[in-house]
Amino acid sequence: MHSFTEENYLKAIYHLSDANNTVVSTNSIAEVTNTKAASVTDMLKKLADKKLINYIKYQGVTLSNTGIQAAVNIVRKHRLWEVFLVEKLGFKWDEVHDIAEELEHINSASLIDRLDDFLGNPAADPHGDPIPDRTGTFVHKKLVKVSDLKEGQTGTISGVNEHSSLFLKHLEKLGLTLGTKITISDIIEFDGSIMLIADKTKERTISREVAKNILVIL
Amino acid sequence: MHSFTEENYLKAIYHLSDANNTVVSTNSIAEVTNTKAASVTDMLKKLADKKLINYIKYQGVTLSNTGIQAAVNIVRKHRLWEVFLVEKLGFKWDEVHDIAEELEHINSASLIDRLDDFLGNPAADPHGDPIPDRTGTFVHKKLVKVSDLKEGQTGTISGVNEHSSLFLKHLEKLGLTLGTKITISDIIEFDGSIMLIADKTKERTISREVAKNILVIL
DNA sequence: TTAAAAATTTAGATTAATCTAAATTTTTAA
DNA sequence: TTAAAAATTTAGATTAATCTAAATTTTTAA
Ligand SMILES: [Mn+2]
Ligand SMILES: [Mn+2]
Ligand SMILES: [Mn+2]
Ligand SMILES: [Mn+2]
């Protein structure tokens, strides 16, 4: 199996890449793993030796098929544990990320499959992110950033692009949680702030930065 | 906090020591941690620097008060996770040890306290071992090895000294699980094998080796 | 009481993961 | 088209955990 550290790199590359498995740069990996570029280069050589990534010196990396499989499995574990923490243990959605960051490395297929069943095979985690099934397949709902909506458009909040406690608590305070229906009432020209109506009654104003990190289904 | 490896050493020393916190030898630690004596010596120096153990060169070690606290906390986590695996996820008692060996290192006090509540604050794990509460206190029931019983004595199976799947499956097959009431009917002089009656009806013969690893309350 | 055996520690190496500083390659922009 | 800037890799070190072989200390048993 792969080490803790290797798994974190695989997951980082997976998240930095997109559905098209685009090339990821050394520096971007260093940033999300909180390491230096030189350390990343060493690890990339190792992951390439293990055939988990396609790596050409100075040209960046993509995950190999094996690498994608491994990464998706870690994501599956991360998200199932998050559901467990919120649904069964009563944690808030802004409290679970760091704990899941550790739990995702527990190594037992039967554990995670049983957990999946125990939770009722949930389709999404507490942040709205889809959970891959045991074969690694999952549907990605078509989500749009609130910052990309036009005046008058309506959508249902179904995901977030930012998982920090600070951001999630802010949403909570505004009442902009998953499932909330919103309508854009105004886009402020001065700084791009967005005014919206939540659940038909609550008027809210959010900065462009916040709007970029809220995802809706139209 | 302490590393994975440090935690495993602390737990090893704790289990090798007894309620009186007797001195533990380098070689015995090497045996249970699957390392060599030289590696243990290195680690003992490190744990002594951290004030987790009392270590005198060539004289063995005991846990310090801080060390005991840390060890008991790991044991608490190990046992609570075992209960979770058996009670909530439907694992058998012989399948949970290795997974709990990983889960015990997850680092979050609120996680483990919530898990404790979720499980209904169980007093014992699936092998009958007592679970320390969040302050680290726990009652050790007075248990006796079946191999120490005399002919005619009666007891209730309440624990095991051996956690391997091989042994636990054997007990399961014989119907000698936790809560079973047994009476010693004969002790074979030739090899010390023990014949007993389980639940008043089932006649069973077990080797002395097996008998040493089954614990009863009188 | 003391020599041999057993237990333990030390010396010197190795592997994984990381770092800083220097070298190299690629990209950018005049 | 090419020099400067940015990105990346290499070189050389460090820390944690481990090992084998040799040295030292303690224990055992004549
Ligand atoms: Mn992680
Ligand atoms: Mn999530
Ligand atoms: Mn462990
Ligand atoms: Mn147990």
Short mmCIF file of C-alpha atoms (C1' of nucleotides) and ligand atoms in Angstrom, two decimals:
data_model
loop_
_atom_site.label_atom_id
_atom_site.label_comp_id
_atom_site.label_asym_id
_atom_site.label_seq_id
_atom_site.Cartn_x
_atom_site.Cartn_y
_atom_site.Cartn_z
CA MET A 1 0.00 0.00 0.00
CA HIS A 2 0.90 3.66 -0.14
CA SER A 3 2.18 5.73 2.73
CA PHE A 4 0.17 8.44 4.39
CA THR A 5 2.28 11.03 2.62
CA GLU A 6 1.98 9.43 -0.80
CA GLU A 7 -1.79 9.34 -0.36
CA ASN A 8 -1.88 13.04 0.49
CA TYR A 9 0.09 13.87 -2.65
CA LEU A 10 -2.20 11.73 -4.81
CA LYS A 11 -5.25 13.43 -3.39
CA ALA A 12 -3.67 16.86 -3.88
CA ILE A 13 -2.92 16.14 -7.53
CA TYR A 14 -6.44 14.78 -7.99
CA HIS A 15 -8.04 17.93 -6.58
CA LEU A 16 -5.72 20.25 -8.52
CA SER A 17 -6.51 18.43 -11.72
CA ASP A 18 -10.03 18.57 -13.11
CA ALA A 19 -12.43 16.12 -14.73
CA ASN A 20 -10.22 16.19 -17.85
CA ASN A 21 -7.14 15.18 -15.84
CA THR A 22 -5.18 18.27 -16.86
CA VAL A 23 -1.50 18.74 -16.11
CA VAL A 24 -0.63 19.87 -12.57
CA SER A 25 2.44 21.95 -11.70
CA THR A 26 5.06 21.29 -9.05
CA ASN A 27 4.48 24.62 -7.34
CA SER A 28 0.73 24.16 -7.07
CA ILE A 29 1.26 20.80 -5.36
CA ALA A 30 3.78 22.36 -2.99
CA GLU A 31 1.22 24.99 -2.06
CA VAL A 32 -1.63 22.64 -1.15
CA THR A 33 0.58 20.09 0.61
CA ASN A 34 2.38 22.78 2.60
CA THR A 35 5.79 21.71 1.38
CA LYS A 36 8.51 23.18 -0.83
CA ALA A 37 8.87 22.59 -4.58
CA ALA A 38 12.07 20.61 -4.03
CA SER A 39 10.25 18.15 -1.77
CA VAL A 40 7.49 17.78 -4.34
CA THR A 41 9.99 16.94 -7.06
CA ASP A 42 11.41 14.12 -4.92
CA MET A 43 7.97 12.71 -4.28
CA LEU A 44 6.96 12.97 -7.93
CA LYS A 45 9.90 10.77 -8.87
CA LYS A 46 8.76 8.22 -6.34
CA LEU A 47 5.14 8.26 -7.49
CA ALA A 48 6.30 7.97 -11.10
CA ASP A 49 8.41 4.91 -10.20
CA LYS A 50 5.27 3.39 -8.71
CA LYS A 51 3.38 4.17 -11.93
CA LEU A 52 0.84 6.29 -10.06
CA ILE A 53 1.54 9.41 -12.10
CA ASN A 54 2.76 10.39 -15.54
CA TYR A 55 5.66 12.69 -14.96
CA ILE A 56 7.92 14.48 -17.41
CA LYS A 57 10.63 16.62 -15.88
CA TYR A 58 9.79 20.33 -15.98
CA GLN A 59 6.45 19.52 -17.65
CA GLY A 60 4.17 18.76 -14.69
CA VAL A 61 2.17 15.63 -13.89
CA THR A 62 -1.09 13.85 -14.49
CA LEU A 63 -2.44 10.87 -12.56
CA SER A 64 -2.20 7.45 -14.23
CA ASN A 65 -5.28 5.23 -14.22
CA THR A 66 -4.00 3.47 -11.12
CA GLY A 67 -3.33 6.86 -9.58
CA ILE A 68 -6.85 8.07 -10.25
CA GLN A 69 -8.28 4.92 -8.71
CA ALA A 70 -6.17 5.38 -5.59
CA ALA A 71 -7.08 9.07 -5.30
CA VAL A 72 -10.80 8.46 -5.79
CA ASN A 73 -10.70 5.83 -3.07
CA ILE A 74 -9.18 8.29 -0.62
CA VAL A 75 -11.81 10.86 -1.54
CA ARG A 76 -14.50 8.21 -1.00
CA LYS A 77 -13.17 7.48 2.46
CA HIS A 78 -12.80 11.16 3.34
CA ARG A 79 -16.38 11.96 2.40
CA LEU A 80 -17.96 8.90 4.02
CA TRP A 81 -16.20 9.67 7.29
CA GLU A 82 -17.45 13.24 7.08
CA VAL A 83 -21.02 11.97 6.74
CA PHE A 84 -20.46 9.71 9.74
CA LEU A 85 -19.13 12.56 11.85
CA VAL A 86 -22.05 14.84 11.03
CA GLU A 87 -24.94 12.35 10.85
CA LYS A 88 -23.99 9.97 13.64
CA LEU A 89 -21.77 11.93 16.00
CA GLY A 90 -23.44 15.31 15.68
CA PHE A 91 -20.49 17.39 14.48
CA LYS A 92 -21.17 20.60 12.54
CA TRP A 93 -20.23 20.72 8.85
CA ASP A 94 -17.39 23.14 9.60
CA GLU A 95 -15.79 20.84 12.20
CA VAL A 96 -15.22 17.65 10.27
CA HIS A 97 -12.59 18.34 7.65
CA ASP A 98 -9.44 17.94 9.76
CA ILE A 99 -10.62 14.75 11.42
CA ALA A 100 -11.57 13.25 8.05
CA GLU A 101 -8.11 14.23 6.82
CA GLU A 102 -6.75 11.63 9.25
CA LEU A 103 -9.51 9.02 8.97
CA GLU A 104 -9.20 8.90 5.18
CA HIS A 105 -5.91 7.01 5.56
CA ILE A 106 -7.33 4.07 7.52
CA ASN A 107 -6.71 1.08 5.39
CA SER A 108 -9.52 -1.47 5.21
CA ALA A 109 -11.85 -2.03 2.29
CA SER A 110 -14.38 -3.95 4.38
CA LEU A 111 -14.44 -1.14 6.96
CA ILE A 112 -15.31 1.50 4.43
CA ASP A 113 -17.86 -0.63 2.60
CA ARG A 114 -19.61 -1.46 5.86
CA LEU A 115 -19.51 2.20 6.86
CA ASP A 116 -21.08 3.08 3.52
CA ASP A 117 -23.96 0.67 4.21
CA PHE A 118 -24.28 1.81 7.82
CA LEU A 119 -24.76 5.38 6.59
CA GLY A 120 -27.33 4.29 4.02
CA ASN A 121 -25.05 4.74 1.00
CA PRO A 122 -25.20 8.53 0.99
CA ALA A 123 -24.81 10.30 -2.35
CA ALA A 124 -23.09 13.41 -1.01
CA ASP A 125 -21.02 14.55 1.97
CA PRO A 126 -21.98 17.38 4.35
CA HIS A 127 -20.53 19.93 1.90
CA GLY A 128 -22.53 18.61 -1.03
CA ASP A 129 -19.59 16.80 -2.64
CA PRO A 130 -20.55 13.53 -4.35
CA ILE A 131 -19.36 10.24 -2.81
CA PRO A 132 -17.85 7.65 -5.20
CA ASP A 133 -19.30 4.15 -4.80
CA ARG A 134 -17.12 1.12 -4.06
CA THR A 135 -16.21 0.75 -7.73
CA GLY A 136 -15.01 4.33 -7.85
CA THR A 137 -17.77 5.71 -10.08
CA PHE A 138 -19.73 8.79 -9.15
CA VAL A 139 -21.91 11.37 -10.78
CA HIS A 140 -20.81 14.94 -10.74
CA LYS A 141 -23.80 17.21 -10.62
CA LYS A 142 -23.58 20.24 -12.87
CA LEU A 143 -22.88 23.08 -10.45
CA VAL A 144 -22.57 26.80 -11.09
CA LYS A 145 -20.82 29.43 -8.98
CA VAL A 146 -23.15 32.05 -7.55
CA SER A 147 -20.68 34.60 -8.90
CA ASP A 148 -21.53 33.41 -12.43
CA LEU A 149 -25.29 33.97 -12.07
CA LYS A 150 -27.09 36.92 -13.66
CA GLU A 151 -29.65 39.16 -12.03
CA GLY A 152 -32.98 37.38 -11.65
CA GLN A 153 -31.53 33.86 -11.88
CA THR A 154 -32.56 31.24 -9.33
CA GLY A 155 -30.74 28.18 -7.97
CA THR A 156 -30.47 25.78 -5.05
CA ILE A 157 -27.27 25.80 -2.98
CA SER A 158 -25.71 22.38 -3.51
CA GLY A 159 -22.00 22.71 -2.79
CA VAL A 160 -19.08 24.87 -1.69
CA ASN A 161 -15.62 25.45 -3.12
CA GLU A 162 -14.03 26.29 0.21
CA HIS A 163 -14.08 23.97 3.25
CA SER A 164 -12.53 26.16 5.93
CA SER A 165 -14.39 26.49 9.19
CA LEU A 166 -14.28 30.26 8.88
CA PHE A 167 -16.11 30.22 5.57
CA LEU A 168 -18.66 27.55 6.51
CA LYS A 169 -19.55 29.27 9.77
CA HIS A 170 -20.10 32.49 7.84
CA LEU A 171 -22.55 30.73 5.48
CA GLU A 172 -24.29 29.19 8.46
CA LYS A 173 -24.72 32.61 10.04
CA LEU A 174 -26.21 33.96 6.79
CA GLY A 175 -28.53 30.97 6.53
CA LEU A 176 -26.95 29.99 3.22
CA THR A 177 -26.66 26.26 3.82
CA LEU A 178 -27.14 23.29 1.49
CA GLY A 179 -30.65 23.09 0.04
CA THR A 180 -31.37 26.79 0.38
CA LYS A 181 -33.08 28.28 -2.66
CA ILE A 182 -31.72 31.65 -3.75
CA THR A 183 -32.61 34.32 -6.31
CA ILE A 184 -30.16 36.99 -7.41
CA SER A 185 -31.79 40.35 -6.85
CA ASP A 186 -28.92 42.69 -7.65
CA ILE A 187 -25.28 42.73 -8.67
CA ILE A 188 -23.48 45.77 -7.34
CA GLU A 189 -21.39 47.36 -10.06
CA PHE A 190 -18.91 49.00 -7.69
CA ASP A 191 -17.28 45.84 -6.30
CA GLY A 192 -19.28 42.94 -7.73
CA SER A 193 -21.06 42.21 -4.45
CA ILE A 194 -24.25 40.24 -4.90
CA MET A 195 -27.62 40.81 -3.28
CA LEU A 196 -29.93 37.84 -3.13
CA ILE A 197 -33.12 36.51 -1.59
CA ALA A 198 -32.77 33.22 0.30
CA ASP A 199 -35.79 30.97 0.79
CA LYS A 200 -37.97 33.69 -0.71
CA THR A 201 -37.82 35.85 2.41
CA LYS A 202 -34.32 36.53 3.65
CA GLU A 203 -32.39 39.38 1.99
CA ARG A 204 -28.63 38.86 2.01
CA THR A 205 -25.62 40.63 0.54
CA ILE A 206 -22.45 38.65 -0.09
CA SER A 207 -19.04 39.67 -1.41
CA ARG A 208 -17.84 38.42 -4.80
CA GLU A 209 -15.25 36.30 -2.95
CA VAL A 210 -18.00 34.52 -1.02
CA ALA A 211 -20.13 34.17 -4.15
CA LYS A 212 -17.29 32.41 -5.96
CA ASN A 213 -17.29 29.70 -3.32
CA ILE A 214 -21.01 28.92 -3.24
CA LEU A 215 -22.28 26.45 -5.84
CA VAL A 216 -25.86 26.09 -7.02
CA ILE A 217 -27.92 23.79 -9.20
CA LEU A 218 -30.03 25.82 -11.59
CA MET B 1 1.52 15.31 20.20
CA HIS B 2 3.25 11.96 19.90
CA SER B 3 4.00 10.15 16.68
CA PHE B 4 2.25 6.97 15.64
CA THR B 5 5.37 5.03 16.54
CA GLU B 6 5.81 6.63 19.93
CA GLU B 7 2.19 5.81 20.74
CA ASN B 8 2.71 2.17 19.83
CA TYR B 9 5.72 1.96 22.13
CA LEU B 10 3.81 3.57 24.99
CA LYS B 11 0.95 1.13 24.57
CA ALA B 12 3.38 -1.79 24.39
CA ILE B 13 5.07 -0.76 27.63
CA TYR B 14 1.69 -0.26 29.25
CA HIS B 15 0.51 -3.74 28.31
CA LEU B 16 3.80 -5.37 29.31
CA SER B 17 3.67 -3.66 32.66
CA ASP B 18 0.91 -4.57 35.11
CA ALA B 19 -1.34 -2.70 37.50
CA ASN B 20 1.69 -2.10 39.75
CA ASN B 21 3.64 -0.49 36.89
CA THR B 22 6.50 -2.99 37.12
CA VAL B 23 9.76 -2.58 35.19
CA VAL B 24 9.67 -3.64 31.53
CA SER B 25 12.71 -4.95 29.63
CA THR B 26 14.10 -3.79 26.30
CA ASN B 27 13.82 -7.25 24.76
CA SER B 28 10.18 -7.71 25.72
CA ILE B 29 9.32 -4.38 24.07
CA ALA B 30 11.23 -5.42 20.95
CA GLU B 31 9.22 -8.61 20.80
CA VAL B 32 5.76 -7.05 20.94
CA THR B 33 6.60 -4.12 18.68
CA ASN B 34 8.26 -6.38 16.10
CA THR B 35 11.53 -4.48 16.20
CA LYS B 36 15.07 -5.18 17.36
CA ALA B 37 16.46 -4.35 20.80
CA ALA B 38 18.76 -1.70 19.33
CA SER B 39 15.78 0.16 17.87
CA VAL B 40 13.99 -0.02 21.19
CA THR B 41 16.96 1.51 23.00
CA ASP B 42 16.89 4.46 20.62
CA MET B 43 13.20 5.00 21.18
CA LEU B 44 13.52 4.66 24.96
CA LYS B 45 15.99 7.54 24.98
CA LYS B 46 13.53 9.63 23.04
CA LEU B 47 10.57 8.78 25.30
CA ALA B 48 12.73 9.50 28.36
CA ASP B 49 13.65 12.92 26.94
CA LYS B 50 9.94 13.59 26.59
CA LYS B 51 9.41 12.53 30.23
CA LEU B 52 6.99 9.80 29.20
CA ILE B 53 9.03 7.02 30.79
CA ASN B 54 11.49 6.52 33.62
CA TYR B 55 14.52 4.93 32.04
CA ILE B 56 17.80 3.83 33.57
CA LYS B 57 20.33 2.35 31.16
CA TYR B 58 20.47 -1.45 31.38
CA GLN B 59 17.74 -1.41 34.06
CA GLY B 60 14.52 -1.34 32.05
CA VAL B 61 11.67 1.20 32.05
CA THR B 62 8.44 2.19 33.72
CA LEU B 63 5.87 4.67 32.45
CA SER B 64 5.81 8.11 34.07
CA ASN B 65 2.46 9.54 35.13
CA THR B 66 2.23 11.42 31.86
CA GLY B 67 3.15 8.21 30.05
CA ILE B 68 0.42 6.24 31.78
CA GLN B 69 -2.13 8.91 30.90
CA ALA B 70 -1.09 8.82 27.26
CA ALA B 71 -1.15 5.02 27.14
CA VAL B 72 -4.55 4.75 28.81
CA ASN B 73 -5.94 7.22 26.31
CA ILE B 74 -4.75 5.09 23.41
CA VAL B 75 -6.27 2.00 25.03
CA ARG B 76 -9.53 3.91 25.47
CA LYS B 77 -9.59 4.81 21.80
CA HIS B 78 -8.67 1.29 20.70
CA ARG B 79 -11.47 -0.30 22.71
CA LEU B 80 -14.16 2.22 21.81
CA TRP B 81 -13.40 1.77 18.12
CA GLU B 82 -13.63 -2.00 18.58
CA VAL B 83 -17.09 -1.60 20.08
CA PHE B 84 -18.09 0.61 17.17
CA LEU B 85 -16.85 -1.93 14.63
CA VAL B 86 -18.73 -4.81 16.25
CA GLU B 87 -21.91 -3.08 17.45
CA LYS B 88 -22.50 -0.66 14.60
CA LEU B 89 -20.76 -2.12 11.57
CA GLY B 90 -21.38 -5.81 12.27
CA PHE B 91 -17.78 -7.06 12.38
CA LYS B 92 -17.02 -10.25 14.30
CA TRP B 93 -14.93 -10.00 17.49
CA ASP B 94 -11.99 -11.67 15.76
CA GLU B 95 -11.93 -9.16 12.88
CA VAL B 96 -11.56 -5.85 14.67
CA HIS B 97 -8.14 -5.80 16.27
CA ASP B 98 -6.03 -4.74 13.27
CA ILE B 99 -8.41 -1.99 12.21
CA ALA B 100 -8.56 -0.63 15.77
CA GLU B 101 -4.76 -0.71 15.77
CA GLU B 102 -4.92 2.04 13.14
CA LEU B 103 -7.97 3.92 14.40
CA GLU B 104 -6.50 4.28 17.90
CA HIS B 105 -4.05 6.88 16.56
CA ILE B 106 -6.67 9.30 15.28
CA ASN B 107 -6.15 12.45 17.20
CA SER B 108 -9.27 14.26 18.39
CA ALA B 109 -10.62 14.36 21.91
CA SER B 110 -14.05 15.53 20.83
CA LEU B 111 -14.27 12.69 18.30
CA ILE B 112 -13.62 10.02 20.86
CA ASP B 113 -15.88 11.55 23.50
CA ARG B 114 -18.73 11.81 21.01
CA LEU B 115 -18.08 8.24 19.87
CA ASP B 116 -18.25 7.14 23.51
CA ASP B 117 -21.67 8.75 23.89
CA PHE B 118 -22.87 7.43 20.52
CA LEU B 119 -22.04 3.90 21.69
CA GLY B 120 -23.86 4.43 25.00
CA ASN B 121 -20.69 4.67 27.11
CA PRO B 122 -19.90 0.96 27.02
CA ALA B 123 -18.06 -0.54 29.99
CA ALA B 124 -16.17 -3.18 28.03
CA ASP B 125 -14.93 -3.91 24.52
CA PRO B 126 -15.92 -6.99 22.46
CA HIS B 127 -13.20 -9.02 24.18
CA GLY B 128 -14.38 -8.12 27.66
CA ASP B 129 -11.62 -5.59 28.31
CA PRO B 130 -12.73 -2.57 30.37
CA ILE B 131 -12.91 0.85 28.68
CA PRO B 132 -11.39 3.82 30.55
CA ASP B 133 -13.68 6.86 30.79
CA ARG B 134 -12.64 10.29 29.49
CA THR B 135 -10.75 11.03 32.70
CA GLY B 136 -8.74 7.84 32.30
CA THR B 137 -10.21 5.92 35.21
CA PHE B 138 -11.57 2.42 34.83
CA VAL B 139 -12.41 -0.56 36.98
CA HIS B 140 -10.55 -3.76 36.42
CA LYS B 141 -12.76 -6.72 37.20
CA LYS B 142 -11.10 -9.52 39.14
CA LEU B 143 -10.56 -12.19 36.50
CA VAL B 144 -9.15 -15.70 36.87
CA LYS B 145 -7.60 -17.90 34.20
CA VAL B 146 -9.55 -21.07 33.49
CA SER B 147 -6.23 -22.89 33.85
CA ASP B 148 -6.15 -21.81 37.51
CA LEU B 149 -9.55 -23.28 38.35
CA LYS B 150 -9.97 -26.52 40.33
CA GLU B 151 -12.30 -29.37 39.51
CA GLY B 152 -15.88 -28.48 40.31
CA GLN B 153 -15.36 -24.70 40.20
CA THR B 154 -17.77 -22.52 38.26
CA GLY B 155 -17.30 -19.17 36.49
CA THR B 156 -18.58 -16.88 33.75
CA ILE B 157 -16.33 -16.20 30.76
CA SER B 158 -15.55 -12.47 30.89
CA GLY B 159 -12.32 -11.94 29.01
CA VAL B 160 -9.48 -13.35 26.92
CA ASN B 161 -5.72 -13.00 27.13
CA GLU B 162 -5.13 -13.53 23.43
CA HIS B 163 -6.70 -11.43 20.67
CA SER B 164 -5.64 -13.31 17.54
CA SER B 165 -8.32 -14.18 15.05
CA LEU B 166 -7.21 -17.84 15.14
CA PHE B 167 -7.83 -18.11 18.87
CA LEU B 168 -11.10 -16.16 18.93
CA LYS B 169 -12.54 -18.17 16.06
CA HIS B 170 -11.65 -21.35 17.92
CA LEU B 171 -13.54 -20.15 21.00
CA GLU B 172 -16.49 -19.20 18.84
CA LYS B 173 -16.55 -22.67 17.32
CA LEU B 174 -16.52 -24.24 20.80
CA GLY B 175 -19.29 -21.89 21.94
CA LEU B 176 -17.02 -20.42 24.60
CA THR B 177 -17.85 -16.75 24.08
CA LEU B 178 -18.25 -13.91 26.58
CA GLY B 179 -21.04 -14.51 29.09
CA THR B 180 -20.90 -18.30 28.86
CA LYS B 181 -21.13 -20.04 32.23
CA ILE B 182 -18.71 -22.92 32.68
CA THR B 183 -18.04 -25.62 35.26
CA ILE B 184 -14.77 -27.57 35.41
CA SER B 185 -15.64 -31.27 35.26
CA ASP B 186 -12.17 -32.80 34.99
CA ILE B 187 -8.50 -31.88 34.77
CA ILE B 188 -6.53 -34.46 32.80
CA GLU B 189 -3.34 -35.38 34.64
CA PHE B 190 -1.44 -36.42 31.51
CA ASP B 191 -1.19 -33.01 29.82
CA GLY B 192 -3.27 -30.65 31.92
CA SER B 193 -6.16 -30.52 29.44
CA ILE B 194 -9.38 -29.35 30.97
CA MET B 195 -12.86 -30.81 30.50
CA LEU B 196 -15.74 -28.50 31.24
CA ILE B 197 -19.49 -28.05 30.89
CA ALA B 198 -20.60 -24.87 29.12
CA ASP B 199 -24.05 -23.43 29.72
CA LYS B 200 -24.93 -26.56 31.76
CA THR B 201 -25.25 -28.77 28.67
CA LYS B 202 -22.28 -28.62 26.31
CA GLU B 203 -19.28 -30.83 27.14
CA ARG B 204 -15.98 -29.40 25.92
CA THR B 205 -12.32 -30.32 26.26
CA ILE B 206 -9.70 -27.57 25.91
CA SER B 207 -5.91 -27.67 26.04
CA ARG B 208 -4.03 -26.05 28.89
CA GLU B 209 -2.79 -23.44 26.40
CA VAL B 210 -6.36 -22.47 25.55
CA ALA B 211 -7.37 -22.53 29.21
CA LYS B 212 -4.62 -20.04 30.08
CA ASN B 213 -6.13 -17.54 27.69
CA ILE B 214 -9.75 -17.67 28.83
CA LEU B 215 -10.67 -15.50 31.82
CA VAL B 216 -13.66 -15.96 34.10
CA ILE B 217 -15.39 -14.13 36.92
CA LEU B 218 -16.05 -16.53 39.78
"C1'" DT C 1 33.96 -15.43 43.43
"C1'" DT C 2 34.33 -15.36 38.76
"C1'" DA C 3 33.88 -16.91 33.91
"C1'" DA C 4 30.39 -17.61 30.52
"C1'" DA C 5 25.93 -16.40 28.84
"C1'" DA C 6 22.36 -13.20 28.25
"C1'" DA C 7 20.72 -8.63 27.87
"C1'" DT C 8 21.45 -4.16 26.47
"C1'" DT C 9 23.69 -0.31 24.37
"C1'" DT C 10 26.69 1.97 20.94
"C1'" DA C 11 28.57 2.70 16.35
"C1'" DG C 12 27.75 3.21 11.88
"C1'" DA C 13 24.35 2.58 7.97
"C1'" DT C 14 19.87 2.90 5.47
"C1'" DT C 15 15.22 4.66 3.98
"C1'" DA C 16 11.42 8.08 3.82
"C1'" DA C 17 10.34 12.76 3.91
"C1'" DT C 18 11.72 17.09 4.30
"C1'" DC C 19 14.61 21.51 3.71
"C1'" DT C 20 17.87 25.54 1.70
"C1'" DA C 21 20.79 27.10 -1.79
"C1'" DA C 22 22.54 26.58 -6.26
"C1'" DA C 23 21.93 25.03 -11.00
"C1'" DT C 24 19.08 24.26 -14.91
"C1'" DT C 25 15.12 24.69 -17.91
"C1'" DT C 26 11.07 26.98 -19.48
"C1'" DT C 27 8.30 30.98 -20.05
"C1'" DT C 28 7.60 35.78 -20.64
"C1'" DA C 29 7.96 40.05 -22.62
"C1'" DA C 30 10.54 43.56 -24.58
"C1'" DT D 1 14.89 36.77 -31.09
"C1'" DT D 2 16.78 36.95 -26.83
"C1'" DA D 3 17.59 38.46 -22.04
"C1'" DA D 4 15.35 38.41 -17.66
"C1'" DA D 5 12.09 36.25 -14.69
"C1'" DA D 6 9.77 32.31 -13.10
"C1'" DA D 7 9.47 27.51 -12.44
"C1'" DT D 8 11.64 23.38 -11.54
"C1'" DT D 9 15.28 20.24 -10.44
"C1'" DT D 10 19.69 18.86 -8.29
"C1'" DA D 11 23.05 18.77 -4.56
"C1'" DG D 12 23.87 18.23 -0.10
"C1'" DA D 13 21.90 18.15 4.72
"C1'" DT D 14 18.67 16.90 8.50
"C1'" DT D 15 15.29 14.17 11.33
"C1'" DA D 16 12.68 9.96 12.57
"C1'" DA D 17 12.76 5.17 12.66
"C1'" DT D 18 14.93 1.27 11.69
"C1'" DC D 19 18.79 -2.31 11.16
"C1'" DT D 20 23.40 -5.38 11.86
"C1'" DA D 21 27.57 -6.05 14.14
"C1'" DA D 22 30.50 -4.94 17.82
"C1'" DA D 23 31.09 -3.38 22.56
"C1'" DT D 24 29.58 -3.13 27.22
"C1'" DT D 25 27.01 -4.33 31.32
"C1'" DT D 26 24.35 -7.43 34.04
"C1'" DT D 27 22.95 -11.94 35.34
"C1'" DT D 28 23.62 -16.73 35.98
"C1'" DA D 29 25.61 -20.70 37.60
"C1'" DA D 30 29.48 -23.42 38.45
MN MN E 1 -4.97 13.28 4.76
MN MN E 2 -16.29 17.48 2.39
MN MN E 3 -1.38 1.03 16.77
MN MN E 4 -10.04 -5.65 22.45
#
